[in-house]
Amino acid sequence: IGSQKDRVVTEEEWLQRWEMSNIGFHKERGHPLLQKYLDVLLNGRSGLRIFFPLCGKAVEMKWLADMGHSVVGVEVSEQALKEFFAEHSLPYCEEPVSEISGAKKLQSTSGNISLYCCSIYDLSSSIVDKFDGVWDRGALVAVNPCDRQRYVSLMITLMEKNSSYLLVTVSYDPNKHKGPPFYVPESEIKSLFGNHCEIKCLQKVNDFSDKHRQWGLDYFLEVLYILKFVA
Ligand code: SAH
């Protein structure tokens, strides 16, 4: 972790990754852990407001919208958001966000998917209101380590009472790869969120592939947590 704590990836670098299609993180078929643990996220509820921080063009946004939930995402890359709507053939309209200079909201014409093009740090509950559920994959682990506390403090202000938050982290030897994704140990999840919610580790999955071997790693795990913001 020591070797990663000072690493900074700028917004410009993220935009360049999208321009170069250097988006190895994107999962065209969606994430199997959301499929498997959807019931845990929904907890018997329907018509939820679900937040996708640092959303990229995650196809899971389409899944949840098709199930009748209302989806809100935030992403700095406008290209990513436009690719999302284009790849799902979803008509959308664009409008400025009056509270945030330079920001845009891209909303599906059907109204149930609203994607903010801006930095997550520009958002607040007065702009996006609060959420019943969060899918955080490639988000906390993509945040610069120096911004983790700020990110988590903001996320906590966006959670309704009795909301649930599915968090996917990654585990590997941080001395061998600079990230992102960054390694966030369980002890840090507990210190970041522990005062605000119940934390349960649901599953650790071996996700090691050739990509990780090329990064110089010899193991790579995904670790899924459910965070419950109790009333
Ligand atoms: N969650 C997505 C994308 C993961 S990659 C998925 O699972 O596929 C991280 C994404 O965060 C990138 O698309 C990057 O452009 C975006 N990003 C990085 N910093 C951001 C910030 N401060 N605010 C909003 N988006 C950001």
PDB file of C-alpha atoms in Angstrom, residues 7-229:
ATOM      1  CA  ARG A   7      -0.024   7.708  -6.919  1.00  0.00           C
ATOM      2  CA  VAL A   8      -2.301  10.156  -8.744  1.00  0.00           C
ATOM      3  CA  VAL A   9      -4.162   9.523 -11.983  1.00  0.00           C
ATOM      4  CA  THR A  10      -5.496  12.786 -13.405  1.00  0.00           C
ATOM      5  CA  GLU A  11      -8.878  13.310 -15.055  1.00  0.00           C
ATOM      6  CA  GLU A  12      -6.993  14.066 -18.253  1.00  0.00           C
ATOM      7  CA  GLU A  13      -5.371  10.625 -18.122  1.00  0.00           C
ATOM      8  CA  TRP A  14      -8.789   8.978 -17.710  1.00  0.00           C
ATOM      9  CA  LEU A  15     -10.148  10.920 -20.693  1.00  0.00           C
ATOM     10  CA  GLN A  16      -7.147   9.775 -22.732  1.00  0.00           C
ATOM     11  CA  ARG A  17      -7.764   6.166 -21.746  1.00  0.00           C
ATOM     12  CA  TRP A  18     -11.284   6.468 -23.174  1.00  0.00           C
ATOM     13  CA  GLU A  19     -10.000   8.150 -26.347  1.00  0.00           C
ATOM     14  CA  MET A  20      -7.459   5.368 -26.880  1.00  0.00           C
ATOM     15  CA  SER A  21     -10.038   2.677 -26.005  1.00  0.00           C
ATOM     16  CA  ASN A  22      -7.638   1.614 -23.287  1.00  0.00           C
ATOM     17  CA  ILE A  23     -10.544   0.385 -21.164  1.00  0.00           C
ATOM     18  CA  GLY A  24      -9.611  -3.117 -20.069  1.00  0.00           C
ATOM     19  CA  PHE A  25     -11.812  -2.576 -16.992  1.00  0.00           C
ATOM     20  CA  HIS A  26     -15.023  -2.523 -19.040  1.00  0.00           C
ATOM     21  CA  LYS A  27     -17.044  -5.740 -18.860  1.00  0.00           C
ATOM     22  CA  GLU A  28     -19.158  -6.098 -21.978  1.00  0.00           C
ATOM     23  CA  ARG A  29     -21.268  -8.833 -20.436  1.00  0.00           C
ATOM     24  CA  GLY A  30     -21.645  -7.151 -17.092  1.00  0.00           C
ATOM     25  CA  HIS A  31     -20.385  -8.306 -13.744  1.00  0.00           C
ATOM     26  CA  PRO A  32     -21.254 -11.799 -12.518  1.00  0.00           C
ATOM     27  CA  LEU A  33     -21.121 -10.683  -8.875  1.00  0.00           C
ATOM     28  CA  LEU A  34     -23.972  -8.208  -9.403  1.00  0.00           C
ATOM     29  CA  GLN A  35     -26.047 -10.949 -10.992  1.00  0.00           C
ATOM     30  CA  LYS A  36     -25.277 -13.305  -8.131  1.00  0.00           C
ATOM     31  CA  TYR A  37     -25.868 -10.815  -5.301  1.00  0.00           C
ATOM     32  CA  LEU A  38     -28.620  -8.669  -6.814  1.00  0.00           C
ATOM     33  CA  ASP A  39     -31.107  -9.948  -4.201  1.00  0.00           C
ATOM     34  CA  VAL A  40     -28.794  -8.794  -1.426  1.00  0.00           C
ATOM     35  CA  LEU A  41     -28.662  -5.327  -2.952  1.00  0.00           C
ATOM     36  CA  LEU A  42     -32.416  -5.106  -3.520  1.00  0.00           C
ATOM     37  CA  ASN A  43     -33.383  -6.829  -0.275  1.00  0.00           C
ATOM     38  CA  GLY A  44     -36.945  -7.428  -1.489  1.00  0.00           C
ATOM     39  CA  ARG A  45     -37.491  -3.834  -2.540  1.00  0.00           C
ATOM     40  CA  SER A  46     -38.604  -2.567  -5.956  1.00  0.00           C
ATOM     41  CA  GLY A  47     -38.381   0.749  -7.761  1.00  0.00           C
ATOM     42  CA  LEU A  48     -35.138   1.760  -6.066  1.00  0.00           C
ATOM     43  CA  ARG A  49     -32.858   4.691  -6.810  1.00  0.00           C
ATOM     44  CA  ILE A  50     -29.480   3.158  -7.543  1.00  0.00           C
ATOM     45  CA  PHE A  51     -26.202   5.043  -7.852  1.00  0.00           C
ATOM     46  CA  PHE A  52     -23.238   4.052 -10.039  1.00  0.00           C
ATOM     47  CA  PRO A  53     -20.214   6.140  -8.991  1.00  0.00           C
ATOM     48  CA  LEU A  54     -17.460   6.426 -11.658  1.00  0.00           C
ATOM     49  CA  CYS A  55     -19.802   4.519 -13.945  1.00  0.00           C
ATOM     50  CA  GLY A  56     -17.892   4.329 -17.236  1.00  0.00           C
ATOM     51  CA  LYS A  57     -20.313   2.598 -19.606  1.00  0.00           C
ATOM     52  CA  ALA A  58     -21.224  -0.187 -17.189  1.00  0.00           C
ATOM     53  CA  VAL A  59     -23.908  -2.368 -18.782  1.00  0.00           C
ATOM     54  CA  GLU A  60     -25.320  -3.131 -15.326  1.00  0.00           C
ATOM     55  CA  MET A  61     -26.958   0.302 -15.485  1.00  0.00           C
ATOM     56  CA  LYS A  62     -29.140  -0.980 -18.316  1.00  0.00           C
ATOM     57  CA  TRP A  63     -29.949  -4.195 -16.412  1.00  0.00           C
ATOM     58  CA  LEU A  64     -31.204  -2.340 -13.358  1.00  0.00           C
ATOM     59  CA  ALA A  65     -33.147   0.235 -15.371  1.00  0.00           C
ATOM     60  CA  ASP A  66     -34.850  -2.610 -17.263  1.00  0.00           C
ATOM     61  CA  MET A  67     -35.905  -4.082 -13.902  1.00  0.00           C
ATOM     62  CA  GLY A  68     -37.751  -0.885 -13.066  1.00  0.00           C
ATOM     63  CA  HIS A  69     -35.171   0.865 -10.923  1.00  0.00           C
ATOM     64  CA  SER A  70     -34.052   4.405 -11.456  1.00  0.00           C
ATOM     65  CA  VAL A  71     -30.335   4.678 -12.213  1.00  0.00           C
ATOM     66  CA  VAL A  72     -28.005   7.616 -11.636  1.00  0.00           C
ATOM     67  CA  GLY A  73     -24.343   7.546 -12.672  1.00  0.00           C
ATOM     68  CA  VAL A  74     -21.423   9.948 -12.679  1.00  0.00           C
ATOM     69  CA  GLU A  75     -18.464   9.845 -15.009  1.00  0.00           C
ATOM     70  CA  VAL A  76     -15.861  12.410 -16.177  1.00  0.00           C
ATOM     71  CA  SER A  77     -15.695  11.017 -19.704  1.00  0.00           C
ATOM     72  CA  GLU A  78     -18.520  12.223 -21.931  1.00  0.00           C
ATOM     73  CA  GLN A  79     -17.321   9.736 -24.539  1.00  0.00           C
ATOM     74  CA  ALA A  80     -18.002   6.881 -22.096  1.00  0.00           C
ATOM     75  CA  LEU A  81     -21.544   8.099 -21.458  1.00  0.00           C
ATOM     76  CA  LYS A  82     -22.292   8.572 -25.161  1.00  0.00           C
ATOM     77  CA  GLU A  83     -20.968   5.091 -25.899  1.00  0.00           C
ATOM     78  CA  PHE A  84     -23.276   3.740 -23.191  1.00  0.00           C
ATOM     79  CA  PHE A  85     -26.401   5.197 -24.791  1.00  0.00           C
ATOM     80  CA  ALA A  86     -25.264   4.304 -28.327  1.00  0.00           C
ATOM     81  CA  GLU A  87     -24.366   0.692 -27.494  1.00  0.00           C
ATOM     82  CA  HIS A  88     -27.797   0.101 -25.965  1.00  0.00           C
ATOM     83  CA  SER A  89     -29.607   2.097 -28.683  1.00  0.00           C
ATOM     84  CA  LEU A  90     -31.115   4.326 -26.018  1.00  0.00           C
ATOM     85  CA  PRO A  91     -32.275   7.793 -27.057  1.00  0.00           C
ATOM     86  CA  TYR A  92     -31.273  10.498 -24.586  1.00  0.00           C
ATOM     87  CA  CYS A  93     -31.219  14.241 -24.126  1.00  0.00           C
ATOM     88  CA  GLU A  94     -28.586  16.504 -22.706  1.00  0.00           C
ATOM     89  CA  GLU A  95     -28.927  19.448 -20.373  1.00  0.00           C
ATOM     90  CA  PRO A  96     -26.539  21.594 -18.348  1.00  0.00           C
ATOM     91  CA  VAL A  97     -26.495  21.112 -14.568  1.00  0.00           C
ATOM     92  CA  SER A  98     -27.149  24.571 -13.166  1.00  0.00           C
ATOM     93  CA  GLU A  99     -25.345  23.909  -9.853  1.00  0.00           C
ATOM     94  CA  ILE A 100     -22.094  22.696 -11.485  1.00  0.00           C
ATOM     95  CA  SER A 101     -20.309  24.817 -14.044  1.00  0.00           C
ATOM     96  CA  GLY A 102     -19.392  22.860 -17.154  1.00  0.00           C
ATOM     97  CA  ALA A 103     -21.334  19.751 -16.104  1.00  0.00           C
ATOM     98  CA  LYS A 104     -23.970  18.042 -18.213  1.00  0.00           C
ATOM     99  CA  LYS A 105     -26.699  15.562 -17.445  1.00  0.00           C
ATOM    100  CA  LEU A 106     -27.440  12.952 -20.105  1.00  0.00           C
ATOM    101  CA  GLN A 107     -30.838  11.413 -19.483  1.00  0.00           C
ATOM    102  CA  SER A 108     -32.520   8.556 -21.299  1.00  0.00           C
ATOM    103  CA  THR A 109     -35.711   9.700 -22.985  1.00  0.00           C
ATOM    104  CA  SER A 110     -37.614   7.162 -20.901  1.00  0.00           C
ATOM    105  CA  GLY A 111     -36.279   9.086 -17.908  1.00  0.00           C
ATOM    106  CA  ASN A 112     -34.974   6.236 -15.786  1.00  0.00           C
ATOM    107  CA  ILE A 113     -31.226   6.609 -16.486  1.00  0.00           C
ATOM    108  CA  SER A 114     -29.545   9.925 -15.594  1.00  0.00           C
ATOM    109  CA  LEU A 115     -25.811  10.174 -16.124  1.00  0.00           C
ATOM    110  CA  TYR A 116     -23.872  13.182 -14.874  1.00  0.00           C
ATOM    111  CA  CYS A 117     -20.808  14.156 -16.835  1.00  0.00           C
ATOM    112  CA  CYS A 118     -18.577  15.756 -14.206  1.00  0.00           C
ATOM    113  CA  SER A 119     -16.294  14.777 -11.357  1.00  0.00           C
ATOM    114  CA  ILE A 120     -17.985  12.894  -8.543  1.00  0.00           C
ATOM    115  CA  TYR A 121     -16.530  15.480  -6.175  1.00  0.00           C
ATOM    116  CA  ASP A 122     -18.828  18.094  -7.741  1.00  0.00           C
ATOM    117  CA  LEU A 123     -21.949  16.181  -6.644  1.00  0.00           C
ATOM    118  CA  SER A 124     -23.881  16.517  -3.410  1.00  0.00           C
ATOM    119  CA  SER A 125     -27.203  15.225  -2.092  1.00  0.00           C
ATOM    120  CA  SER A 126     -28.809  18.567  -2.945  1.00  0.00           C
ATOM    121  CA  ILE A 127     -28.045  17.869  -6.625  1.00  0.00           C
ATOM    122  CA  VAL A 128     -28.634  14.113  -6.936  1.00  0.00           C
ATOM    123  CA  ASP A 129     -30.678  13.387  -3.766  1.00  0.00           C
ATOM    124  CA  LYS A 130     -30.079  10.174  -1.798  1.00  0.00           C
ATOM    125  CA  PHE A 131     -29.923   6.546  -2.926  1.00  0.00           C
ATOM    126  CA  ASP A 132     -31.389   3.223  -1.814  1.00  0.00           C
ATOM    127  CA  GLY A 133     -28.572   1.218  -3.367  1.00  0.00           C
ATOM    128  CA  VAL A 134     -25.053   1.567  -4.770  1.00  0.00           C
ATOM    129  CA  TRP A 135     -23.046  -0.609  -7.145  1.00  0.00           C
ATOM    130  CA  ASP A 136     -19.410   0.345  -6.559  1.00  0.00           C
ATOM    131  CA  ARG A 137     -17.211  -1.607  -8.928  1.00  0.00           C
ATOM    132  CA  GLY A 138     -14.119   0.005 -10.400  1.00  0.00           C
ATOM    133  CA  ALA A 139     -14.968   3.101  -8.376  1.00  0.00           C
ATOM    134  CA  LEU A 140     -13.442   3.142  -4.867  1.00  0.00           C
ATOM    135  CA  VAL A 141     -10.543   1.146  -6.340  1.00  0.00           C
ATOM    136  CA  ALA A 142     -10.109   3.741  -9.119  1.00  0.00           C
ATOM    137  CA  VAL A 143     -10.138   6.738  -6.778  1.00  0.00           C
ATOM    138  CA  ASN A 144      -6.657   8.110  -6.058  1.00  0.00           C
ATOM    139  CA  PRO A 145      -5.546   6.831  -2.642  1.00  0.00           C
ATOM    140  CA  CYS A 146      -5.191  10.437  -1.366  1.00  0.00           C
ATOM    141  CA  ASP A 147      -8.875  11.053  -2.215  1.00  0.00           C
ATOM    142  CA  ARG A 148     -10.331   7.903  -0.635  1.00  0.00           C
ATOM    143  CA  GLN A 149     -11.521   9.558   2.563  1.00  0.00           C
ATOM    144  CA  ARG A 150     -13.152  12.382   0.628  1.00  0.00           C
ATOM    145  CA  TYR A 151     -14.848   9.916  -1.728  1.00  0.00           C
ATOM    146  CA  VAL A 152     -16.211   7.801   1.119  1.00  0.00           C
ATOM    147  CA  SER A 153     -17.390  10.824   3.119  1.00  0.00           C
ATOM    148  CA  LEU A 154     -19.321  11.996   0.066  1.00  0.00           C
ATOM    149  CA  MET A 155     -20.801   8.536  -0.597  1.00  0.00           C
ATOM    150  CA  ILE A 156     -22.010   8.343   3.010  1.00  0.00           C
ATOM    151  CA  THR A 157     -23.908  11.632   2.572  1.00  0.00           C
ATOM    152  CA  LEU A 158     -25.649  10.146  -0.484  1.00  0.00           C
ATOM    153  CA  MET A 159     -27.026   7.065   1.309  1.00  0.00           C
ATOM    154  CA  GLU A 160     -30.645   6.828   2.502  1.00  0.00           C
ATOM    155  CA  LYS A 161     -31.437   5.121   5.779  1.00  0.00           C
ATOM    156  CA  ASN A 162     -31.726   1.347   5.280  1.00  0.00           C
ATOM    157  CA  SER A 163     -29.846   1.514   1.998  1.00  0.00           C
ATOM    158  CA  SER A 164     -27.400  -1.125   0.771  1.00  0.00           C
ATOM    159  CA  TYR A 165     -24.080  -0.707  -0.969  1.00  0.00           C
ATOM    160  CA  LEU A 166     -22.357  -3.484  -2.902  1.00  0.00           C
ATOM    161  CA  LEU A 167     -18.630  -2.797  -3.000  1.00  0.00           C
ATOM    162  CA  VAL A 168     -16.159  -4.710  -5.149  1.00  0.00           C
ATOM    163  CA  THR A 169     -12.504  -4.291  -4.194  1.00  0.00           C
ATOM    164  CA  VAL A 170      -9.417  -6.025  -5.510  1.00  0.00           C
ATOM    165  CA  SER A 171      -6.604  -7.765  -3.684  1.00  0.00           C
ATOM    166  CA  TYR A 172      -3.091  -8.251  -5.035  1.00  0.00           C
ATOM    167  CA  ASP A 173       0.508  -7.446  -4.065  1.00  0.00           C
ATOM    168  CA  PRO A 174       0.627  -3.613  -4.307  1.00  0.00           C
ATOM    169  CA  ASN A 175       4.430  -3.667  -4.522  1.00  0.00           C
ATOM    170  CA  LYS A 176       4.159  -5.340  -7.923  1.00  0.00           C
ATOM    171  CA  HIS A 177       1.610  -3.112  -9.712  1.00  0.00           C
ATOM    172  CA  LYS A 178       1.056   0.618  -9.343  1.00  0.00           C
ATOM    173  CA  GLY A 179      -2.699   0.622 -10.061  1.00  0.00           C
ATOM    174  CA  PRO A 180      -5.411   1.498 -10.777  1.00  0.00           C
ATOM    175  CA  PRO A 181      -7.183  -0.547  -9.711  1.00  0.00           C
ATOM    176  CA  PHE A 182      -5.670   0.142  -6.300  1.00  0.00           C
ATOM    177  CA  TYR A 183      -5.470  -2.400  -3.523  1.00  0.00           C
ATOM    178  CA  VAL A 184      -7.818  -1.465  -0.669  1.00  0.00           C
ATOM    179  CA  PRO A 185      -7.400  -3.825   2.287  1.00  0.00           C
ATOM    180  CA  GLU A 186     -10.304  -4.942   4.450  1.00  0.00           C
ATOM    181  CA  SER A 187      -8.891  -3.016   7.420  1.00  0.00           C
ATOM    182  CA  GLU A 188      -9.199   0.183   5.400  1.00  0.00           C
ATOM    183  CA  ILE A 189     -12.788  -0.597   4.344  1.00  0.00           C
ATOM    184  CA  LYS A 190     -13.562  -0.936   8.049  1.00  0.00           C
ATOM    185  CA  SER A 191     -11.878   2.337   8.983  1.00  0.00           C
ATOM    186  CA  LEU A 192     -13.472   4.230   6.066  1.00  0.00           C
ATOM    187  CA  PHE A 193     -17.057   2.979   6.450  1.00  0.00           C
ATOM    188  CA  GLY A 194     -17.200   1.232   9.826  1.00  0.00           C
ATOM    189  CA  ASN A 195     -18.693   4.093  11.822  1.00  0.00           C
ATOM    190  CA  HIS A 196     -21.607   4.409   9.425  1.00  0.00           C
ATOM    191  CA  CYS A 197     -22.704   0.947   8.436  1.00  0.00           C
ATOM    192  CA  GLU A 198     -22.565  -2.782   8.978  1.00  0.00           C
ATOM    193  CA  ILE A 199     -19.950  -4.408   6.757  1.00  0.00           C
ATOM    194  CA  LYS A 200     -20.021  -8.005   5.608  1.00  0.00           C
ATOM    195  CA  CYS A 201     -17.631  -9.685   3.210  1.00  0.00           C
ATOM    196  CA  LEU A 202     -19.792 -11.781   0.870  1.00  0.00           C
ATOM    197  CA  GLN A 203     -17.223 -13.457  -1.339  1.00  0.00           C
ATOM    198  CA  LYS A 204     -13.630 -13.514  -2.534  1.00  0.00           C
ATOM    199  CA  VAL A 205     -13.222 -14.600  -6.137  1.00  0.00           C
ATOM    200  CA  ASN A 206     -10.054 -15.573  -7.936  1.00  0.00           C
ATOM    201  CA  ASP A 207     -10.013 -13.307 -10.993  1.00  0.00           C
ATOM    202  CA  PHE A 208      -6.384 -13.879 -12.048  1.00  0.00           C
ATOM    203  CA  SER A 209      -5.881 -13.680 -15.819  1.00  0.00           C
ATOM    204  CA  ASP A 210      -3.138 -13.098 -18.414  1.00  0.00           C
ATOM    205  CA  LYS A 211      -3.613  -9.358 -18.012  1.00  0.00           C
ATOM    206  CA  HIS A 212      -2.643  -9.629 -14.346  1.00  0.00           C
ATOM    207  CA  ARG A 213       0.311 -11.876 -15.190  1.00  0.00           C
ATOM    208  CA  GLN A 214       1.517  -9.169 -17.592  1.00  0.00           C
ATOM    209  CA  TRP A 215       1.202  -6.632 -14.802  1.00  0.00           C
ATOM    210  CA  GLY A 216       3.735  -8.801 -12.935  1.00  0.00           C
ATOM    211  CA  LEU A 217       1.290 -10.255 -10.430  1.00  0.00           C
ATOM    212  CA  ASP A 218       0.927 -13.816  -9.301  1.00  0.00           C
ATOM    213  CA  TYR A 219      -2.502 -13.555  -7.708  1.00  0.00           C
ATOM    214  CA  PHE A 220      -5.505 -11.261  -8.134  1.00  0.00           C
ATOM    215  CA  LEU A 221      -8.755 -11.504  -6.206  1.00  0.00           C
ATOM    216  CA  GLU A 222     -11.998  -9.600  -6.273  1.00  0.00           C
ATOM    217  CA  VAL A 223     -13.507  -9.076  -2.829  1.00  0.00           C
ATOM    218  CA  LEU A 224     -17.211  -8.265  -2.521  1.00  0.00           C
ATOM    219  CA  TYR A 225     -18.713  -6.529   0.513  1.00  0.00           C
ATOM    220  CA  ILE A 226     -22.248  -5.556   1.413  1.00  0.00           C
ATOM    221  CA  LEU A 227     -22.521  -2.379   3.439  1.00  0.00           C
ATOM    222  CA  LYS A 228     -25.833  -1.793   5.217  1.00  0.00           C
ATOM    223  CA  PHE A 229     -26.654   1.744   6.272  1.00  0.00           C
TER     224      PHE A 229
END
